Coordinates of C-alpha atoms in Angstrom, one line a residue:
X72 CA -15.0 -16.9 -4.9
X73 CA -16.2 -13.8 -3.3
X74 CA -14.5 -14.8 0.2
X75 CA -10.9 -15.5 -2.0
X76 CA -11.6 -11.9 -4.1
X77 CA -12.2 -10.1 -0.6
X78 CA -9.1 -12.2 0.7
X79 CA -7.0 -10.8 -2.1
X80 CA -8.2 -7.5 -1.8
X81 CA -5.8 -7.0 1.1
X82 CA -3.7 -10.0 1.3
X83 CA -2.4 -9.7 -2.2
X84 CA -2.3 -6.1 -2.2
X85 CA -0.8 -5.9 1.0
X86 CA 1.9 -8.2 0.4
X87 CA 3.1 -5.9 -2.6
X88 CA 2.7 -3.2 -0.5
X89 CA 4.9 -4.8 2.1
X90 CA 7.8 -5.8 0.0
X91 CA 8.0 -2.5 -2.0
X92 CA 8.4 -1.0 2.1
X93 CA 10.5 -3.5 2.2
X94 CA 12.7 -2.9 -0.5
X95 CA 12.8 1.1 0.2
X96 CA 13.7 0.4 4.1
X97 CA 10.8 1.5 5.1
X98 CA 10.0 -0.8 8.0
X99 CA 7.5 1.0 10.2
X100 CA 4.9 1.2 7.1
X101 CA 4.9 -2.0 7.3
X102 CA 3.7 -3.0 10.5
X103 CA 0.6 -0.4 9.6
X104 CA -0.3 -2.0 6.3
X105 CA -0.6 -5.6 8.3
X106 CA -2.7 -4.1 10.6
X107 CA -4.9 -2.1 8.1
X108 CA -4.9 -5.8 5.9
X109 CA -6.0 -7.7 8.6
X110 CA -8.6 -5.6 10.4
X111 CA -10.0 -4.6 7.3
X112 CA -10.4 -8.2 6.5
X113 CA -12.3 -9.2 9.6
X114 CA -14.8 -6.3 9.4
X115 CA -15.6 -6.8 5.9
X116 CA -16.0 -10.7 6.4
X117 CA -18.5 -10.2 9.2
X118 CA -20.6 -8.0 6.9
X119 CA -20.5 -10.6 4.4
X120 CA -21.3 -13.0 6.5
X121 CA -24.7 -11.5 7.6
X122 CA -25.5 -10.7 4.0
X123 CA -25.1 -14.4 2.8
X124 CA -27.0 -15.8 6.0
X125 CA -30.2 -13.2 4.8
X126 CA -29.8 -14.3 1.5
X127 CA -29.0 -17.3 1.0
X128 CA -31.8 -18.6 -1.6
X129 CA -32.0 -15.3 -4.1
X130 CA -28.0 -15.4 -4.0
X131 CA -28.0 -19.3 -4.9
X132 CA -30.7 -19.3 -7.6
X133 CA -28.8 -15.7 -8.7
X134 CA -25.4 -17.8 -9.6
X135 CA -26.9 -20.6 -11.7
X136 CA -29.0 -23.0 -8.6
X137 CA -31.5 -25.3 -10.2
X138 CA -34.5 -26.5 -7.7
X139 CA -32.6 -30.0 -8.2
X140 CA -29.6 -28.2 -6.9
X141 CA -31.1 -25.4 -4.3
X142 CA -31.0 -27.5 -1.3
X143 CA -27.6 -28.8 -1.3
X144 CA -26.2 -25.3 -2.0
X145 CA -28.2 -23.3 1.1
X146 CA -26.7 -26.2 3.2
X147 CA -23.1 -25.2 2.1
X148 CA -23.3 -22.0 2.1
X149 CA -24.8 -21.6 5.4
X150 CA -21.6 -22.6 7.6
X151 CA -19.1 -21.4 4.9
X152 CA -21.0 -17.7 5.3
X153 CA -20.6 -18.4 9.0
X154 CA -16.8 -19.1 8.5
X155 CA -16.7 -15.9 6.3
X156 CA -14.4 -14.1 8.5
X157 CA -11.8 -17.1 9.0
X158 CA -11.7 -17.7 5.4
X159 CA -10.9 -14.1 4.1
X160 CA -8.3 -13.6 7.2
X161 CA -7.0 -16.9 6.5
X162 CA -6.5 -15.7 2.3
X163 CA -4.9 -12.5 3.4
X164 CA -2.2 -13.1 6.5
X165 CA -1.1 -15.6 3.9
X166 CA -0.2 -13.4 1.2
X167 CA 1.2 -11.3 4.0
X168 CA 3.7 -13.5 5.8
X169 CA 4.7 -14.4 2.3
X170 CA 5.0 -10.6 1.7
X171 CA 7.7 -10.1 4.1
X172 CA 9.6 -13.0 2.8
X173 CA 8.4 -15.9 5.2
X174 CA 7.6 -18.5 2.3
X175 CA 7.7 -21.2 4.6
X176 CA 5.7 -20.4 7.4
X177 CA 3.2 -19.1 4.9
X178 CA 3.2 -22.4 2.9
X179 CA 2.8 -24.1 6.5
X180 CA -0.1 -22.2 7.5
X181 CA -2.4 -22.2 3.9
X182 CA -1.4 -26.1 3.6
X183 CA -3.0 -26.7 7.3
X184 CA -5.8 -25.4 6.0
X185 CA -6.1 -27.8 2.7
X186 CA -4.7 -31.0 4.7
X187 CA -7.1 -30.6 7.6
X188 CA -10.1 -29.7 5.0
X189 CA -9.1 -33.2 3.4
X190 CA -8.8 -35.2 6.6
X191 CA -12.2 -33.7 7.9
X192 CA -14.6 -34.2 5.0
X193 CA -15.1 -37.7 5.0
X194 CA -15.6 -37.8 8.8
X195 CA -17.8 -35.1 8.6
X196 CA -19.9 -36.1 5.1
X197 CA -19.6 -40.0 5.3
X198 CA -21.6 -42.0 7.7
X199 CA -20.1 -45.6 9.2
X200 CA -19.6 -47.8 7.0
X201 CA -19.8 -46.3 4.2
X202 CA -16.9 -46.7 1.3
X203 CA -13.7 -44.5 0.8
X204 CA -11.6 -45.5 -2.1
X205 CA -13.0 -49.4 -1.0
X206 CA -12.5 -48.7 2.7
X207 CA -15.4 -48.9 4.9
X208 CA -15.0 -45.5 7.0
X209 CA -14.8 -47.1 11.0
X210 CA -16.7 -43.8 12.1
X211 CA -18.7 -40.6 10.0
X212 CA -21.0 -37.9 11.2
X213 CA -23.2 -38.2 7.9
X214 CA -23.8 -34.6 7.4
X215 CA -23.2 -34.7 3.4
X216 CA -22.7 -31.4 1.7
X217 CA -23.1 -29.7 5.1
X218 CA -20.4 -31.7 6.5
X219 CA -18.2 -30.8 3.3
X220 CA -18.6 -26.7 4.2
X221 CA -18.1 -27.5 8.0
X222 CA -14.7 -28.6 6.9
X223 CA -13.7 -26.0 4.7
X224 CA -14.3 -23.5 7.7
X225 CA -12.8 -25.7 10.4
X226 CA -9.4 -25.9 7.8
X227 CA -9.4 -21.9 8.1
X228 CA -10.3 -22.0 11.4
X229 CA -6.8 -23.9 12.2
X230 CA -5.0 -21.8 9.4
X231 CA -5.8 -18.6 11.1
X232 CA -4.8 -19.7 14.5
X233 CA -1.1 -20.8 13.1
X234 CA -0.5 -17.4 11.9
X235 CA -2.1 -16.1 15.1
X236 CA 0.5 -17.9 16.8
X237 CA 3.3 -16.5 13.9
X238 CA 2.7 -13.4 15.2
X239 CA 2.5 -14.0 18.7
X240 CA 6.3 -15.7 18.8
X241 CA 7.2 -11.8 17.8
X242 CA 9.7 -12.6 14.9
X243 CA 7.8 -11.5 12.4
X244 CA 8.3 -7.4 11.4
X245 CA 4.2 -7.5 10.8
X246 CA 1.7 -5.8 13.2
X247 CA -1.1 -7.4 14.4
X248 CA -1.8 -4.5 16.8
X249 CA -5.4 -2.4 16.5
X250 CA -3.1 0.8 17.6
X251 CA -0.9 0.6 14.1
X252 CA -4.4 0.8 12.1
X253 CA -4.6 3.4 10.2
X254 CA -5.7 4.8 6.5
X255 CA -4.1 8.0 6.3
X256 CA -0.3 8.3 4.8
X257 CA -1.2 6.6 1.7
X258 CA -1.7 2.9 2.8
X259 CA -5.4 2.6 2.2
X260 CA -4.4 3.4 -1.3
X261 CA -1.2 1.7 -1.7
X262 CA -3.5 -1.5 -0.7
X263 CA -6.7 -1.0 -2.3
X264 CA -4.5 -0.1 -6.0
X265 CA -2.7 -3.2 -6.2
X266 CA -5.2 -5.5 -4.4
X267 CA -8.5 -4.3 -6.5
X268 CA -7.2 -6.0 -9.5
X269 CA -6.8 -9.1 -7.6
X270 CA -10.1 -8.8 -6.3
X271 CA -12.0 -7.9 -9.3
X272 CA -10.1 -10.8 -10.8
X273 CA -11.8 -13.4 -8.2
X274 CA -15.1 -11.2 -8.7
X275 CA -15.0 -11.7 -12.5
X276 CA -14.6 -15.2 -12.1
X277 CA -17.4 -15.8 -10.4
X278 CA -19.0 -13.5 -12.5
X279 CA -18.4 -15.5 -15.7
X280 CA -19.3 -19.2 -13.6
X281 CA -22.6 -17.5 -12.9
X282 CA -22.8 -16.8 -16.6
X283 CA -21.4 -20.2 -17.6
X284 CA -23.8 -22.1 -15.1
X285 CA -26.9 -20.0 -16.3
X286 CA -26.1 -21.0 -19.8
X287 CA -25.5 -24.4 -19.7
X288 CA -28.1 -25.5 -16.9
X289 CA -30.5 -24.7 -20.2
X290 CA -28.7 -27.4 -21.5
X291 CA -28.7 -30.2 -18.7
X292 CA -27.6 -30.1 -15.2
X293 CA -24.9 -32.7 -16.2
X294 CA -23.5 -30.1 -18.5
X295 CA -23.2 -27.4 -15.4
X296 CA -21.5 -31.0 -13.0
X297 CA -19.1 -31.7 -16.0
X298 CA -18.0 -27.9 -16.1
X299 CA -17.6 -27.8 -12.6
X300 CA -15.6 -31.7 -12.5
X301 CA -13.5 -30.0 -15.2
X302 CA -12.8 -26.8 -13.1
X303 CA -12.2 -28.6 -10.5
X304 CA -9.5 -30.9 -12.6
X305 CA -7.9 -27.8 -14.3
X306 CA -7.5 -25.7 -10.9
X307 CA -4.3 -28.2 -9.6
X308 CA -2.6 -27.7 -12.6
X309 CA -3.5 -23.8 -12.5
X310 CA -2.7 -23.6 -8.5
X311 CA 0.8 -24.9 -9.3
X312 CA 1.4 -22.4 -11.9
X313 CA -0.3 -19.6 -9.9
X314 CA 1.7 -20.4 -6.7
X315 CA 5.2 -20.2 -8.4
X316 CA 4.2 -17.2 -9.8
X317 CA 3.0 -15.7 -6.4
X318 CA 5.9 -17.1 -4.8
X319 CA 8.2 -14.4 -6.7
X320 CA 5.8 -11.7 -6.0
X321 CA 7.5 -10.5 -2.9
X322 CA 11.0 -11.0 -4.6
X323 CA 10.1 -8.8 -7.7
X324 CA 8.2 -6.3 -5.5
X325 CA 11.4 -5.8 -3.1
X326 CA 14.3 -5.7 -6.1
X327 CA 11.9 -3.0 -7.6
X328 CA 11.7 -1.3 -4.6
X329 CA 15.5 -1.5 -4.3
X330 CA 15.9 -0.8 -7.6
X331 CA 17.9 -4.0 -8.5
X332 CA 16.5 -4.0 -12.2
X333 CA 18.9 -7.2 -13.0
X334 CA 17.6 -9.3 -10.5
X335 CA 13.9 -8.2 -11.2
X336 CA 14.5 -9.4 -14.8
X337 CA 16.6 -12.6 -13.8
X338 CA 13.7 -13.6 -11.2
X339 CA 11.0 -12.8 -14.3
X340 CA 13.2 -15.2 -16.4
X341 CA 13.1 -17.9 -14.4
X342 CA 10.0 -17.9 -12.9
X343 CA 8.6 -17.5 -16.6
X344 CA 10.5 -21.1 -17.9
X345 CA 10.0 -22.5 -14.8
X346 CA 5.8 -22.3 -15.2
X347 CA 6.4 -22.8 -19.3
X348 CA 7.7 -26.2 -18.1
X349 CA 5.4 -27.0 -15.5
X350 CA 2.7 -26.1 -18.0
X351 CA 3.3 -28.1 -21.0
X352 CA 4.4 -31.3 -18.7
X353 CA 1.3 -31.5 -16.4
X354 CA -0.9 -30.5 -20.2
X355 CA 0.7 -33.6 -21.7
X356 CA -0.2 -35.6 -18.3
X357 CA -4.0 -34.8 -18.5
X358 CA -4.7 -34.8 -22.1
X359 CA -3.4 -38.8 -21.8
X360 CA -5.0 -39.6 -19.0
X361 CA -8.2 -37.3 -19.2
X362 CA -10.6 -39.8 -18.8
X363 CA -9.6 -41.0 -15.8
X364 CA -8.7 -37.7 -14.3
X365 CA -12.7 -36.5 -14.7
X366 CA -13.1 -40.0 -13.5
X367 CA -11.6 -39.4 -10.4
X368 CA -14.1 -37.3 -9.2
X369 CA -17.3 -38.3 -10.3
X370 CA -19.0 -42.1 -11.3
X371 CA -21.3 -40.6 -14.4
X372 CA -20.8 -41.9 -17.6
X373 CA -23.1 -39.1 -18.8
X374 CA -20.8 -36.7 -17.0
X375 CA -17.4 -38.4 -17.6
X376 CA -18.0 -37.9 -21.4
X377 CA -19.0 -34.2 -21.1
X378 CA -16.1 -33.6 -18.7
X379 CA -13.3 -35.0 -21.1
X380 CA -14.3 -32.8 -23.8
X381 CA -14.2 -29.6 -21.3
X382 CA -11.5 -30.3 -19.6
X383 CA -9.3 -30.8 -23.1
X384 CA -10.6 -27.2 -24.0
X385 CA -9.3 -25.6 -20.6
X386 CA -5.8 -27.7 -20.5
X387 CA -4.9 -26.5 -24.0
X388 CA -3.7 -23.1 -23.6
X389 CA -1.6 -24.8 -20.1
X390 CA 1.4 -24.6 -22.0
X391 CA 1.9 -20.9 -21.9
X392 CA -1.3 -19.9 -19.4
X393 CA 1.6 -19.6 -16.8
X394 CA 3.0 -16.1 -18.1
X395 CA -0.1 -14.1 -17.5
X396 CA 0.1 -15.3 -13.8
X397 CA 3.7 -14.4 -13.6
X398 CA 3.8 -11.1 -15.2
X399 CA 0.6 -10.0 -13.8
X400 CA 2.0 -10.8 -10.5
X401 CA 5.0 -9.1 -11.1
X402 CA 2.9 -5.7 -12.4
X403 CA 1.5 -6.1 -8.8
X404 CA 4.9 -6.1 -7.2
X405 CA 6.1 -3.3 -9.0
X406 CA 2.8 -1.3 -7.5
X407 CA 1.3 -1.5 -11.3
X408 CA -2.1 -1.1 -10.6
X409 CA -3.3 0.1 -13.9
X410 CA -1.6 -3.1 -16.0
X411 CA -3.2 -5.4 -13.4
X412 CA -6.4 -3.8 -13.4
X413 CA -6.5 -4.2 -17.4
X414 CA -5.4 -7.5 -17.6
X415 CA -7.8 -8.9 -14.6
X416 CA -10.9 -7.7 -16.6
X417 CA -9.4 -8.7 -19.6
X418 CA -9.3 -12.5 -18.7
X419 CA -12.4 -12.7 -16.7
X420 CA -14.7 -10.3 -18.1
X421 CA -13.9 -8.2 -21.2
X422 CA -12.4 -10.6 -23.2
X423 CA -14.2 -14.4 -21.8
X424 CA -17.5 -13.2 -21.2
X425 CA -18.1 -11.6 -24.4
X426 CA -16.7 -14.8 -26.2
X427 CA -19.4 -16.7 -24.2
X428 CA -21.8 -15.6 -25.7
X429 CA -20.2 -14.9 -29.6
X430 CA -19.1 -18.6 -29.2
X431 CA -22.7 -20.1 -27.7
X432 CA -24.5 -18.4 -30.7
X433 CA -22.1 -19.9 -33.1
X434 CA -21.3 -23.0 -31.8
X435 CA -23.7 -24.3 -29.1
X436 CA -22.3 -26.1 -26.3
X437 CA -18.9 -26.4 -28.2
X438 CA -18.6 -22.9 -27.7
X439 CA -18.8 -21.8 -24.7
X440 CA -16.4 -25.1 -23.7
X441 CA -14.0 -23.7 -25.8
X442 CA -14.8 -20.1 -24.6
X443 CA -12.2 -20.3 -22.1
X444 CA -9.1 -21.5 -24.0
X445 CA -9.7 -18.8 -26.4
X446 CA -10.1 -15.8 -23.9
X447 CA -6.7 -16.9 -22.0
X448 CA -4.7 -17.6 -25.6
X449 CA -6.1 -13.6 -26.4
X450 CA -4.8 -12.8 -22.8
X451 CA -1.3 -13.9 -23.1
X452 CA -0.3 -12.2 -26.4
X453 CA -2.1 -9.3 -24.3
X454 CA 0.1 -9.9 -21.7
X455 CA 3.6 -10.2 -23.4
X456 CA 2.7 -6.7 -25.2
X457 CA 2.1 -4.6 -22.3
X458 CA 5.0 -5.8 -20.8
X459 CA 7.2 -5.2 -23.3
X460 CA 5.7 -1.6 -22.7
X461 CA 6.3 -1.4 -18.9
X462 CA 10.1 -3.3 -19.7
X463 CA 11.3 -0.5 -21.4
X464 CA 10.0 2.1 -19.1
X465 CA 12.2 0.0 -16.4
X466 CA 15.5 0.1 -18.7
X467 CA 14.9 3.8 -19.2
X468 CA 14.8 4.2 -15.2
X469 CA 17.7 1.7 -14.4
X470 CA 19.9 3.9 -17.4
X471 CA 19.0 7.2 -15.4
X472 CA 19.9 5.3 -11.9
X473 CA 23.4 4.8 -13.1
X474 CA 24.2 7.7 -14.9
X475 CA 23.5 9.2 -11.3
X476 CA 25.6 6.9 -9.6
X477 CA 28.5 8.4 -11.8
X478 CA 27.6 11.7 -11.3

């Protein structure tokens, strides 16, 4: 989560960045944000690579590792804090080739990443012979959780080569050239403002899954595997809704940039019924079917049970969970730093984690498994009313733009 929040840092901040530029015509600041994204990216993931390798053990046992648990974690973590600076690079060209308006070749090279990940862990976790889905596997290198990080940073490995290669064909308007970096003339801070939010975002999360893990490993350690099957389960259904609503990111950012206010709200419209849809279609799907979804991913009847009654809590507000992605990606492509910032530590922190612990105290274990639902239900009435807010500042703006049109 820290790799993603560092990835976002600069990839989603630079992609707003890129298609305001883009909007205003102002091509040449582009080519210095990429560069400033990227290389700023690389340096921070080698510093974060040598912190995690000197502390692996404190950090692990920090964020909720049991002594049943410890080992298996300081194996994963030790190659995915090698990969470090593949996996934030990876994270942030993405959101930039999307920011310029390349959807495709930005979808190409982040599903590389998630189709080689899924080809290589069983060849790298599995030994011969063992059993995939009833298949004995005709070769393995038997690494285990190990084998499942080497994967991870071999699928970012290949990502960040494809966009290498992007850039290299020269027909993208982005800069990957060390001479464009730069801080000064504002793009340090047109970055950091939007892409903090998104950052702190990813740094509350794993914030509040220390938190969770801490408080219900005093539980059981099935309780913290349930949590994390359940996460796990929720996160497709939250992926699809949070890549539509990324995927209009760059669009809202460049028609406010242009100032095309109709086409901002249109796109906002759409995107909004679109994930509304999505939402209450795939939450329909799981609540049926819940058992076997948790099922999926682990055999523990123990777990299963646990996992179906946490994953119901987190799929109830999927209905509607879809606007707070949209309009807080939109307050990011309209260079909204404040609004983002607010509602990022509103749905991870200042809101959920407080609830955590109201809810624990009141309710046990049923509380802090309905913690979640509750916090992101407070979040989108949150999130409506601050637009509403921001809306009417834009119609006050478009109404000045065309009285001086006429004038």
């Amino acid at each position: 989560m820290l790799f993603i929040a560092v990835g976002n840092l600069f990839g989603v901040g630079g992609c707003a960045f890129i298609s305001r530029s883009l909007g205003e015509g102002k091509n040449d600041r582009v080519k210095s944000i990429s560069s400033f994204c990227i290389y700023s990216d690389i340096a921070i993931g080698l510093l974060l690579t040598v912190i995690f390798l000197a502390f692996r053990e404190p950090i692990l046992y920090l964020v909720g590792a049991s002594d049943n648990t410890i080992g298996f974690a300081v194996d994963y973590l030790k190659w995915v804090a090698i990969g470090s600076p593949f996996i934030v690079t990876a994270i942030a060209t993405g959101n930039l080739v999307r920011g310029e308006g390349a959807a495709k070749d930005s979808m190409i090279g982040m599903v590389i990443d998630q189709i080689a990940n899924i080809i290589l862990d069983p060849i790298f976790i599995l030994d011969k012979g063992d059993s995939l889905f009833g298949f004995a596997m005709p070769f393995g290198f038997d690494m285990g959780v190990a084998g499942a990080a080497i994967a991870t940073v071999l699928g970012n490995v290949l990502s960040v080569l494809y966009f290498l290669i992007y850039f290299l064909r020269g027909k993208s308007i982005l800069s990957i050239t060390p001479k464009r970096f730069t801080v000064k003339n504002g793009i340090a801070k047109g970055v950091i403002g939007v892409g903090l939010p998104a950052c702190l975002n990813n740094l509350l999360m794993s914030l509040s899954n220390i938190i969770v893990n801490t408080v219900l490993v005093s539980y059981s350690d099935n309780a913290v595997a349930a949590m994390g099957v359940a996460m796990k389960a929720n996160m497709l259904v939250t992926m699809l809704q949070l890549g539509l609503a990324q995927g209009v990111q760059p669009l809202i950012g460049y028609c406010y940039g242009a100032r095309n206010y109709k086409r901002l709200k249109n796109t906002l419209a759409f995107s909004i019924a679109c994930n509304v849809v999505i939402g209450t279609v795939m939450t329909l799907f799981y609540i049926i079917f819940r058992e076997s979804v948790i099922g999926v991913f682990i055999d523990d009847s123990e777990v299963i049970s646990l996992g179906v009654k946490m994953l119901t809590a987190l799929m109830s507000p999927g209905p509607v969970i879809g606007i707070i992605f949209v309009l807080n990606f939109a307050f990011q492509g309209m260079g909204k730093d404040a609004q983002s910032l607010i509602l990022s530590a509103g749905r991870q922190g200042l809101i959920y984690i407080p609830l955590l612990f109201i809810l624990n105290k009141l309710a046990g274990l049923n509380g802090i498994i309905w913690a979640k639902a509750v916090a992101n239900f407070c979040c989108v009435i949150m999130n409506i009313i601050m637009f509403m807010f921001v809306y009417s500042s834009i119609k006050k703006k478009s109404k000045t733009d065309l009285r001086a049109k006429r004038i």
